[in-house]
Amino acid sequence: MMMQSPPLRLLHSSLQMTSVPATASDALSSQQELARTLSKRLRKAILSVAGCNSHWSAIPLQGSGSFAVEAMICSLLSPTDHLLIVENGTAGRRMAEICHIHHIRYSVLTQDRLRGFDLTQIASTLEQDSSVTHLAAAHFEATLGVKNDIDGLARLAALHGCRLMVDVISTFGVLPLNFNPPALIAVALSASQCLHGFPGMAFVLVRKSELAQKTPPRTFSLDLKAQYRALKLDGQWRFTPPLQVMLALQQALDDYQQQGGREARYQLYCQRMIHLLKGMAALGFRPLIEPEHCAPLFVTLIGHSGQHFAASKLNDCLLQRALALGITSNGSDSFRIGVQGDISFNDIDDLLAAVGDCTHQQQLNHLRHMPSE
């Protein structure tokens, strides 16, 4: 299911706020002041959503959540550090590719894609390799929809003297995350996803003690420490900030707080997911992932035993109705549906009706090709 964008009134209001001044110099000054004000407000609001204390800083960046993950990894690891990536899907593999490209010392511990982390196996790996200085993982592996035990990972990191970095792109603002463990030093997130802002802006939340460490930069545009220094100096970004996206996020965060914050959004997502799963069960589909490893964000669905359907053909049928599924590649006909964003129960009902029509048509087509007696 496609996430709907925030209302167009955001763009209208941003145009009002950035009306053209008398001169080019005035225009630049006006935009800089708007960017400075927005940056300060958004950074404070993101830290409030996270529940961080004064030891943390929110550093904004242009780009998607993946930009934030790359900035986090490239900026916080020294040439002598060794990163262990705990991987059970696309997010972990992306971290490994980032390390490979930037010549960062790393290793990968692959976990079951259908389950959360095996903490015993991770502990054994850390015991066998004392050179590991950092751990990295995704809070929620959105490939198939698996929730990972970050609290348990933080405890292991502390036990073995490691520091932890986490991709919270899919979960920030809905699933709780404890920022108190000293082993946790940074998380990467996006303005979209659970916050319902526009894509195109990301944040890395970092302990200030880590930002004080002197490490040579590996990248020019994604240098977190340079961005932090620029913001600290005069409140300005190093490069042109995405003002429209920032204005959209400001409105989205205001709505988020007015609607009850994290707990209210979590309950809303739970209600949507329950409604979706009941409807899909009636159509003959069930979740691929066991309930203890799920979260009300995305769900991967497969057909009940004996039901005939092809995910790609189902998606082709839905595309004709302006709907799209996330087709997975786990070796079986399965697809993924998300309940994030500005969607309603009527939207879910419309999807269920369309899936029902398409699967019925697919079953009829299958029967036509069955051999006659």
Tab-separated table of C-alpha atoms in Angstrom:
chain	number	residue	atom	x	y	z
A	1	MET	CA	0.000	0.000	0.000
A	2	MET	CA	1.406	3.354	-0.992
A	3	MET	CA	1.956	5.996	1.703
A	4	GLN	CA	0.037	9.188	1.025
A	5	SER	CA	1.893	12.492	1.192
A	6	PRO	CA	1.131	15.237	3.716
A	7	PRO	CA	-1.532	17.710	2.554
A	8	LEU	CA	-0.649	20.191	-0.175
A	9	ARG	CA	-1.437	23.049	2.224
A	10	LEU	CA	2.120	22.570	3.483
A	11	LEU	CA	3.549	23.701	0.172
A	12	HIS	CA	1.119	26.610	0.053
A	13	SER	CA	2.073	27.737	3.546
A	14	SER	CA	5.773	27.441	2.728
A	15	LEU	CA	5.343	29.705	-0.270
A	16	GLN	CA	3.642	32.250	1.961
A	17	MET	CA	6.470	32.075	4.476
A	18	THR	CA	9.129	32.492	1.797
A	19	SER	CA	7.543	35.288	-0.242
A	20	VAL	CA	10.022	37.110	-2.480
A	21	PRO	CA	11.800	40.011	-0.691
A	22	ALA	CA	12.766	43.301	-2.390
A	23	THR	CA	16.360	42.363	-3.288
A	24	ALA	CA	18.457	39.270	-3.876
A	25	SER	CA	20.404	40.036	-0.703
A	26	ASP	CA	17.179	40.257	1.297
A	27	ALA	CA	16.006	36.982	-0.245
A	28	LEU	CA	19.179	35.172	0.848
A	29	SER	CA	18.962	36.636	4.341
A	30	SER	CA	15.290	35.670	4.630
A	31	GLN	CA	15.933	32.081	3.550
A	32	GLN	CA	18.904	31.740	5.880
A	33	GLU	CA	16.889	32.976	8.838
A	34	LEU	CA	14.009	30.621	7.979
A	35	ALA	CA	16.440	27.700	7.699
A	36	ARG	CA	18.085	28.607	11.002
A	37	THR	CA	14.742	28.837	12.818
A	38	LEU	CA	13.397	25.631	11.303
A	39	SER	CA	16.589	23.695	11.987
A	40	LYS	CA	16.600	24.663	15.642
A	41	ARG	CA	12.936	23.761	16.094
A	42	LEU	CA	13.129	20.464	14.205
A	43	ARG	CA	16.279	19.298	15.991
A	44	LYS	CA	14.654	19.970	19.345
A	45	ALA	CA	11.411	18.252	18.303
A	46	ILE	CA	13.202	15.117	17.036
A	47	LEU	CA	15.114	14.795	20.309
A	48	SER	CA	11.811	15.150	22.171
A	49	VAL	CA	10.201	12.354	20.133
A	50	ALA	CA	13.240	10.169	20.830
A	51	GLY	CA	13.158	10.923	24.563
A	52	CYS	CA	16.872	11.771	24.553
A	53	ASN	CA	18.641	13.690	27.286
A	54	SER	CA	21.037	16.622	26.851
A	55	HIS	CA	23.925	14.268	26.012
A	56	TRP	CA	22.501	13.741	22.507
A	57	SER	CA	22.415	15.924	19.409
A	58	ALA	CA	20.126	15.662	16.363
A	59	ILE	CA	22.041	16.329	13.144
A	60	PRO	CA	19.896	16.923	10.021
A	61	LEU	CA	20.935	15.931	6.501
A	62	GLN	CA	19.563	16.195	2.988
A	63	GLY	CA	18.434	12.890	1.503
A	64	SER	CA	16.754	9.649	2.501
A	65	GLY	CA	17.290	7.489	5.552
A	66	SER	CA	20.021	5.615	3.695
A	67	PHE	CA	21.987	8.875	3.516
A	68	ALA	CA	21.781	9.061	7.309
A	69	VAL	CA	22.965	5.459	7.713
A	70	GLU	CA	25.957	6.098	5.456
A	71	ALA	CA	26.783	9.355	7.251
A	72	MET	CA	26.575	7.605	10.625
A	73	ILE	CA	28.883	4.765	9.642
A	74	CYS	CA	31.392	6.929	7.768
A	75	SER	CA	31.609	9.669	10.403
A	76	LEU	CA	31.800	7.735	13.664
A	77	LEU	CA	34.306	4.965	12.939
A	78	SER	CA	38.056	5.474	13.116
A	79	PRO	CA	40.531	3.723	10.785
A	80	THR	CA	41.357	1.189	13.526
A	81	ASP	CA	37.759	0.317	14.444
A	82	HIS	CA	36.075	-2.963	13.501
A	83	LEU	CA	32.312	-2.953	12.841
A	84	LEU	CA	30.247	-6.124	13.260
A	85	ILE	CA	27.023	-5.833	11.249
A	86	VAL	CA	24.210	-8.034	12.534
A	87	GLU	CA	22.206	-8.653	9.378
A	88	ASN	CA	18.856	-10.289	8.650
A	89	GLY	CA	17.808	-8.456	5.492
A	90	THR	CA	18.361	-5.558	3.108
A	91	ALA	CA	19.198	-2.940	5.756
A	92	GLY	CA	22.146	-4.949	7.072
A	93	ARG	CA	23.406	-5.796	3.590
A	94	ARG	CA	23.281	-2.090	2.726
A	95	MET	CA	25.475	-1.317	5.744
A	96	ALA	CA	27.987	-3.904	4.566
A	97	GLU	CA	28.075	-2.354	1.097
A	98	ILE	CA	28.692	1.090	2.626
A	99	CYS	CA	31.639	-0.303	4.594
A	100	HIS	CA	33.039	-2.026	1.514
A	101	ILE	CA	32.885	1.143	-0.587
A	102	HIS	CA	34.535	3.294	2.086
A	103	HIS	CA	37.178	0.679	3.026
A	104	ILE	CA	35.899	0.409	6.597
A	105	ARG	CA	36.943	-2.699	8.492
A	106	TYR	CA	33.824	-4.808	9.017
A	107	SER	CA	32.394	-8.292	9.310
A	108	VAL	CA	28.851	-9.579	8.919
A	109	LEU	CA	26.899	-11.954	11.151
A	110	THR	CA	23.937	-13.219	9.142
A	111	GLN	CA	20.777	-14.060	11.068
A	112	ASP	CA	17.551	-15.853	10.151
A	113	ARG	CA	15.489	-13.573	7.867
A	114	LEU	CA	12.232	-14.903	9.362
A	115	ARG	CA	13.150	-14.291	13.005
A	116	GLY	CA	14.656	-11.660	15.264
A	117	PHE	CA	18.252	-11.786	16.472
A	118	ASP	CA	19.765	-14.855	18.106
A	119	LEU	CA	21.503	-13.107	21.009
A	120	THR	CA	23.321	-16.291	22.037
A	121	GLN	CA	24.960	-16.561	18.619
A	122	ILE	CA	25.876	-12.858	18.661
A	123	ALA	CA	27.416	-13.224	22.136
A	124	SER	CA	29.448	-16.205	20.934
A	125	THR	CA	30.728	-14.226	17.945
A	126	LEU	CA	31.813	-11.339	20.191
A	127	GLU	CA	33.557	-13.736	22.565
A	128	GLN	CA	35.508	-15.261	19.665
A	129	ASP	CA	36.565	-11.934	18.133
A	130	SER	CA	37.822	-9.357	20.622
A	131	SER	CA	38.788	-6.953	17.813
A	132	VAL	CA	35.145	-5.852	17.324
A	133	THR	CA	34.690	-2.278	18.565
A	134	HIS	CA	31.237	-1.440	17.170
A	135	LEU	CA	27.959	-3.173	16.351
A	136	ALA	CA	25.381	-2.056	13.777
A	137	ALA	CA	21.877	-3.345	13.095
A	138	ALA	CA	18.369	-2.371	12.020
A	139	HIS	CA	15.639	-1.983	14.635
A	140	PHE	CA	13.089	-3.352	12.161
A	141	GLU	CA	14.171	-5.256	9.070
A	142	ALA	CA	11.539	-4.117	6.590
A	143	THR	CA	12.507	-6.675	3.916
A	144	LEU	CA	10.022	-9.178	5.361
A	145	GLY	CA	8.900	-7.270	8.456
A	146	VAL	CA	11.002	-8.579	11.360
A	147	LYS	CA	11.503	-6.701	14.647
A	148	ASN	CA	14.966	-7.025	16.196
A	149	ASP	CA	15.910	-6.939	19.892
A	150	ILE	CA	17.980	-3.763	20.101
A	151	ASP	CA	17.836	-3.631	23.909
A	152	GLY	CA	19.392	-7.105	24.038
A	153	LEU	CA	21.995	-6.078	21.492
A	154	ALA	CA	22.859	-2.982	23.579
A	155	ARG	CA	23.392	-5.178	26.633
A	156	LEU	CA	25.748	-7.437	24.695
A	157	ALA	CA	27.606	-4.417	23.332
A	158	ALA	CA	28.129	-3.065	26.854
A	159	LEU	CA	29.238	-6.477	28.138
A	160	HIS	CA	31.909	-6.741	25.439
A	161	GLY	CA	33.016	-3.104	25.483
A	162	CYS	CA	31.481	-2.251	22.096
A	163	ARG	CA	29.478	0.697	20.843
A	164	LEU	CA	26.173	0.335	18.997
A	165	MET	CA	24.716	2.136	15.962
A	166	VAL	CA	21.143	1.474	14.832
A	167	ASP	CA	19.034	2.051	11.733
A	168	VAL	CA	15.613	3.182	13.069
A	169	ILE	CA	14.298	4.432	9.716
A	170	SER	CA	11.188	2.210	9.792
A	171	THR	CA	10.425	2.532	13.511
A	172	PHE	CA	11.238	6.031	14.761
A	173	GLY	CA	8.186	7.657	16.291
A	174	VAL	CA	6.229	4.416	16.795
A	175	LEU	CA	8.319	1.639	18.368
A	176	PRO	CA	10.033	2.587	21.648
A	177	LEU	CA	13.825	2.652	21.854
A	178	ASN	CA	15.791	3.078	25.067
A	179	PHE	CA	18.456	5.757	24.577
A	180	ASN	CA	19.910	5.360	28.079
A	181	PRO	CA	22.331	2.436	27.561
A	182	PRO	CA	25.813	3.974	27.202
A	183	ALA	CA	26.702	1.480	24.470
A	184	LEU	CA	24.141	3.073	22.141
A	185	ILE	CA	25.931	5.975	20.436
A	186	ALA	CA	23.908	6.797	17.292
A	187	VAL	CA	20.694	6.119	15.382
A	188	ALA	CA	19.736	7.037	11.804
A	189	LEU	CA	16.186	8.017	10.825
A	190	SER	CA	14.093	9.600	8.090
A	191	ALA	CA	11.580	12.473	8.027
A	192	SER	CA	9.096	10.219	6.248
A	193	GLN	CA	8.003	6.731	7.376
A	194	CYS	CA	6.351	6.905	10.820
A	195	LEU	CA	6.681	10.688	11.184
A	196	HIS	CA	4.626	11.215	7.987
A	197	GLY	CA	6.856	13.982	6.621
A	198	PHE	CA	8.001	14.307	3.014
A	199	PRO	CA	10.942	12.175	1.838
A	200	GLY	CA	14.177	14.076	1.336
A	201	MET	CA	15.405	14.800	4.857
A	202	ALA	CA	17.066	12.588	7.433
A	203	PHE	CA	18.647	12.808	10.882
A	204	VAL	CA	21.363	11.085	12.833
A	205	LEU	CA	21.006	11.258	16.608
A	206	VAL	CA	24.489	11.066	18.121
A	207	ARG	CA	25.960	11.211	21.594
A	208	LYS	CA	27.900	14.464	21.867
A	209	SER	CA	30.854	12.588	23.334
A	210	GLU	CA	31.200	10.742	20.003
A	211	LEU	CA	31.090	13.995	18.058
A	212	ALA	CA	34.042	15.232	20.103
A	213	GLN	CA	36.223	12.336	18.905
A	214	LYS	CA	38.711	13.347	16.211
A	215	THR	CA	38.476	11.035	13.229
A	216	PRO	CA	39.530	11.805	9.633
A	217	PRO	CA	36.510	12.323	7.346
A	218	ARG	CA	35.783	9.700	4.701
A	219	THR	CA	33.181	11.744	2.837
A	220	PHE	CA	32.660	15.414	2.075
A	221	SER	CA	28.872	15.786	1.828
A	222	LEU	CA	27.963	13.243	4.534
A	223	ASP	CA	30.435	14.371	7.190
A	224	LEU	CA	28.292	14.456	10.341
A	225	LYS	CA	30.905	16.168	12.464
A	226	ALA	CA	31.357	18.982	9.945
A	227	GLN	CA	27.565	19.455	9.791
A	228	TYR	CA	27.427	19.521	13.591
A	229	ARG	CA	30.166	22.153	13.753
A	230	ALA	CA	28.398	24.312	11.157
A	231	LEU	CA	25.097	24.164	13.033
A	232	LYS	CA	26.849	24.937	16.296
A	233	LEU	CA	28.662	27.905	14.748
A	234	ASP	CA	25.756	29.837	13.221
A	235	GLY	CA	22.760	27.478	13.004
A	236	GLN	CA	23.228	26.973	9.253
A	237	TRP	CA	23.614	23.805	7.200
A	238	ARG	CA	26.814	23.291	5.218
A	239	PHE	CA	24.795	23.006	1.994
A	240	THR	CA	21.427	24.331	0.800
A	241	PRO	CA	18.769	22.983	3.201
A	242	PRO	CA	15.533	21.448	1.803
A	243	LEU	CA	13.200	24.187	3.098
A	244	GLN	CA	9.980	22.712	1.661
A	245	VAL	CA	10.715	19.336	3.239
A	246	MET	CA	11.604	21.018	6.532
A	247	LEU	CA	8.307	22.926	6.552
A	248	ALA	CA	6.423	19.714	5.814
A	249	LEU	CA	8.195	17.950	8.687
A	250	GLN	CA	7.402	20.817	11.043
A	251	GLN	CA	3.683	20.407	10.260
A	252	ALA	CA	3.920	16.618	10.500
A	253	LEU	CA	5.554	16.823	13.940
A	254	ASP	CA	2.942	19.311	15.140
A	255	ASP	CA	0.228	16.873	14.000
A	256	TYR	CA	2.092	13.991	15.631
A	257	GLN	CA	2.103	15.694	19.031
A	258	GLN	CA	-1.490	16.914	18.743
A	259	GLN	CA	-2.626	13.380	17.934
A	260	GLY	CA	-1.028	11.973	21.093
A	261	GLY	CA	2.593	11.244	20.182
A	262	ARG	CA	4.271	7.848	19.995
A	263	GLU	CA	1.784	5.786	21.998
A	264	ALA	CA	-1.206	7.124	20.056
A	265	ARG	CA	0.470	6.461	16.716
A	266	TYR	CA	1.469	2.969	17.817
A	267	GLN	CA	-2.138	2.193	18.798
A	268	LEU	CA	-3.396	3.577	15.479
A	269	TYR	CA	-0.973	1.390	13.544
A	270	CYS	CA	-2.044	-1.629	15.616
A	271	GLN	CA	-5.695	-0.988	14.782
A	272	ARG	CA	-4.891	-0.645	11.088
A	273	MET	CA	-2.807	-3.830	11.078
A	274	ILE	CA	-5.495	-5.846	12.871
A	275	HIS	CA	-8.096	-4.588	10.398
A	276	LEU	CA	-5.848	-5.467	7.460
A	277	LEU	CA	-4.954	-8.946	8.756
A	278	LYS	CA	-8.580	-9.860	9.474
A	279	GLY	CA	-9.544	-8.847	5.946
A	280	MET	CA	-6.641	-10.657	4.324
A	281	ALA	CA	-7.330	-13.798	6.380
A	282	ALA	CA	-10.868	-13.836	5.001
A	283	LEU	CA	-9.357	-13.731	1.503
A	284	GLY	CA	-7.053	-16.676	2.228
A	285	PHE	CA	-3.789	-14.961	3.212
A	286	ARG	CA	-1.711	-15.225	6.384
A	287	PRO	CA	1.444	-13.573	7.763
A	288	LEU	CA	4.767	-15.194	6.901
A	289	ILE	CA	6.464	-13.994	10.119
A	290	GLU	CA	5.492	-15.377	13.540
A	291	PRO	CA	3.707	-12.824	15.802
A	292	GLU	CA	6.541	-12.524	18.347
A	293	HIS	CA	8.841	-11.173	15.613
A	294	CYS	CA	6.327	-8.736	14.076
A	295	ALA	CA	5.509	-5.057	14.547
A	296	PRO	CA	2.493	-3.062	13.276
A	297	LEU	CA	4.444	-1.445	10.451
A	298	PHE	CA	4.751	-3.864	7.521
A	299	VAL	CA	3.494	-7.399	7.090
A	300	THR	CA	4.557	-10.050	4.580
A	301	LEU	CA	1.654	-12.244	3.483
A	302	ILE	CA	1.468	-15.652	1.830
A	303	GLY	CA	-1.454	-17.785	0.727
A	304	HIS	CA	-2.926	-20.451	2.955
A	305	SER	CA	-1.885	-23.975	2.055
A	306	GLY	CA	-3.463	-25.082	-1.208
A	307	GLN	CA	-4.473	-21.605	-2.356
A	308	HIS	CA	-3.333	-20.753	-5.866
A	309	PHE	CA	-2.044	-17.252	-6.505
A	310	ALA	CA	0.971	-15.525	-8.057
A	311	ALA	CA	2.155	-12.384	-6.284
A	312	SER	CA	3.437	-10.736	-9.473
A	313	LYS	CA	0.128	-11.267	-11.292
A	314	LEU	CA	-1.786	-10.026	-8.262
A	315	ASN	CA	0.336	-6.889	-8.270
A	316	ASP	CA	-0.208	-6.377	-12.016
A	317	CYS	CA	-3.953	-6.501	-11.432
A	318	LEU	CA	-3.762	-4.049	-8.532
A	319	LEU	CA	-1.606	-1.617	-10.515
A	320	GLN	CA	-4.541	-1.161	-12.883
A	321	ARG	CA	-6.438	0.174	-9.835
A	322	ALA	CA	-3.607	2.546	-8.790
A	323	LEU	CA	-2.520	0.207	-5.964
A	324	ALA	CA	0.866	-1.447	-5.507
A	325	LEU	CA	2.237	-4.291	-3.389
A	326	GLY	CA	5.809	-4.815	-2.245
A	327	ILE	CA	6.794	-8.096	-3.914
A	328	THR	CA	9.295	-10.005	-1.767
A	329	SER	CA	12.031	-12.385	-2.897
A	330	ASN	CA	12.134	-14.988	-0.149
A	331	GLY	CA	11.599	-18.008	-2.381
A	332	SER	CA	7.801	-18.161	-2.175
A	333	ASP	CA	4.917	-16.176	-3.596
A	334	SER	CA	4.598	-13.464	-0.976
A	335	PHE	CA	4.063	-9.741	-0.826
A	336	ARG	CA	4.396	-6.950	1.713
A	337	ILE	CA	1.844	-4.340	2.823
A	338	GLY	CA	2.521	-1.365	5.103
A	339	VAL	CA	0.093	0.581	7.297
A	340	GLN	CA	2.270	3.670	7.744
A	341	GLY	CA	1.390	7.119	6.512
A	342	ASP	CA	-1.789	9.121	6.012
A	343	ILE	CA	-4.175	6.255	5.240
A	344	SER	CA	-7.647	5.470	6.549
A	345	PHE	CA	-9.628	2.322	7.299
A	346	ASN	CA	-11.588	3.055	4.119
A	347	ASP	CA	-8.305	2.909	2.198
A	348	ILE	CA	-7.622	-0.517	3.707
A	349	ASP	CA	-11.141	-1.666	2.806
A	350	ASP	CA	-10.611	-0.486	-0.769
A	351	LEU	CA	-7.395	-2.505	-0.919
A	352	LEU	CA	-9.101	-5.587	0.503
A	353	ALA	CA	-11.888	-5.325	-2.068
A	354	ALA	CA	-9.376	-4.982	-4.891
A	355	VAL	CA	-7.298	-7.953	-3.650
A	356	GLY	CA	-10.490	-10.005	-3.406
A	357	ASP	CA	-11.467	-9.187	-6.983
A	358	CYS	CA	-7.975	-9.850	-8.336
A	359	THR	CA	-7.446	-13.163	-6.534
A	360	HIS	CA	-10.885	-14.347	-7.611
A	361	GLN	CA	-10.029	-13.539	-11.217
A	362	GLN	CA	-6.670	-15.283	-10.840
A	363	GLN	CA	-8.342	-18.428	-9.492
A	364	LEU	CA	-10.780	-18.438	-12.421
A	365	ASN	CA	-7.924	-18.099	-14.901
A	366	HIS	CA	-6.124	-20.983	-13.161
A	367	LEU	CA	-9.170	-23.226	-13.410
A	368	ARG	CA	-9.529	-22.511	-17.135
A	369	HIS	CA	-6.078	-24.006	-17.663
A	370	MET	CA	-6.764	-27.148	-15.648
A	371	PRO	CA	-6.861	-30.338	-17.775
A	372	SER	CA	-10.360	-31.682	-18.412
A	373	GLU	CA	-11.298	-35.197	-17.367
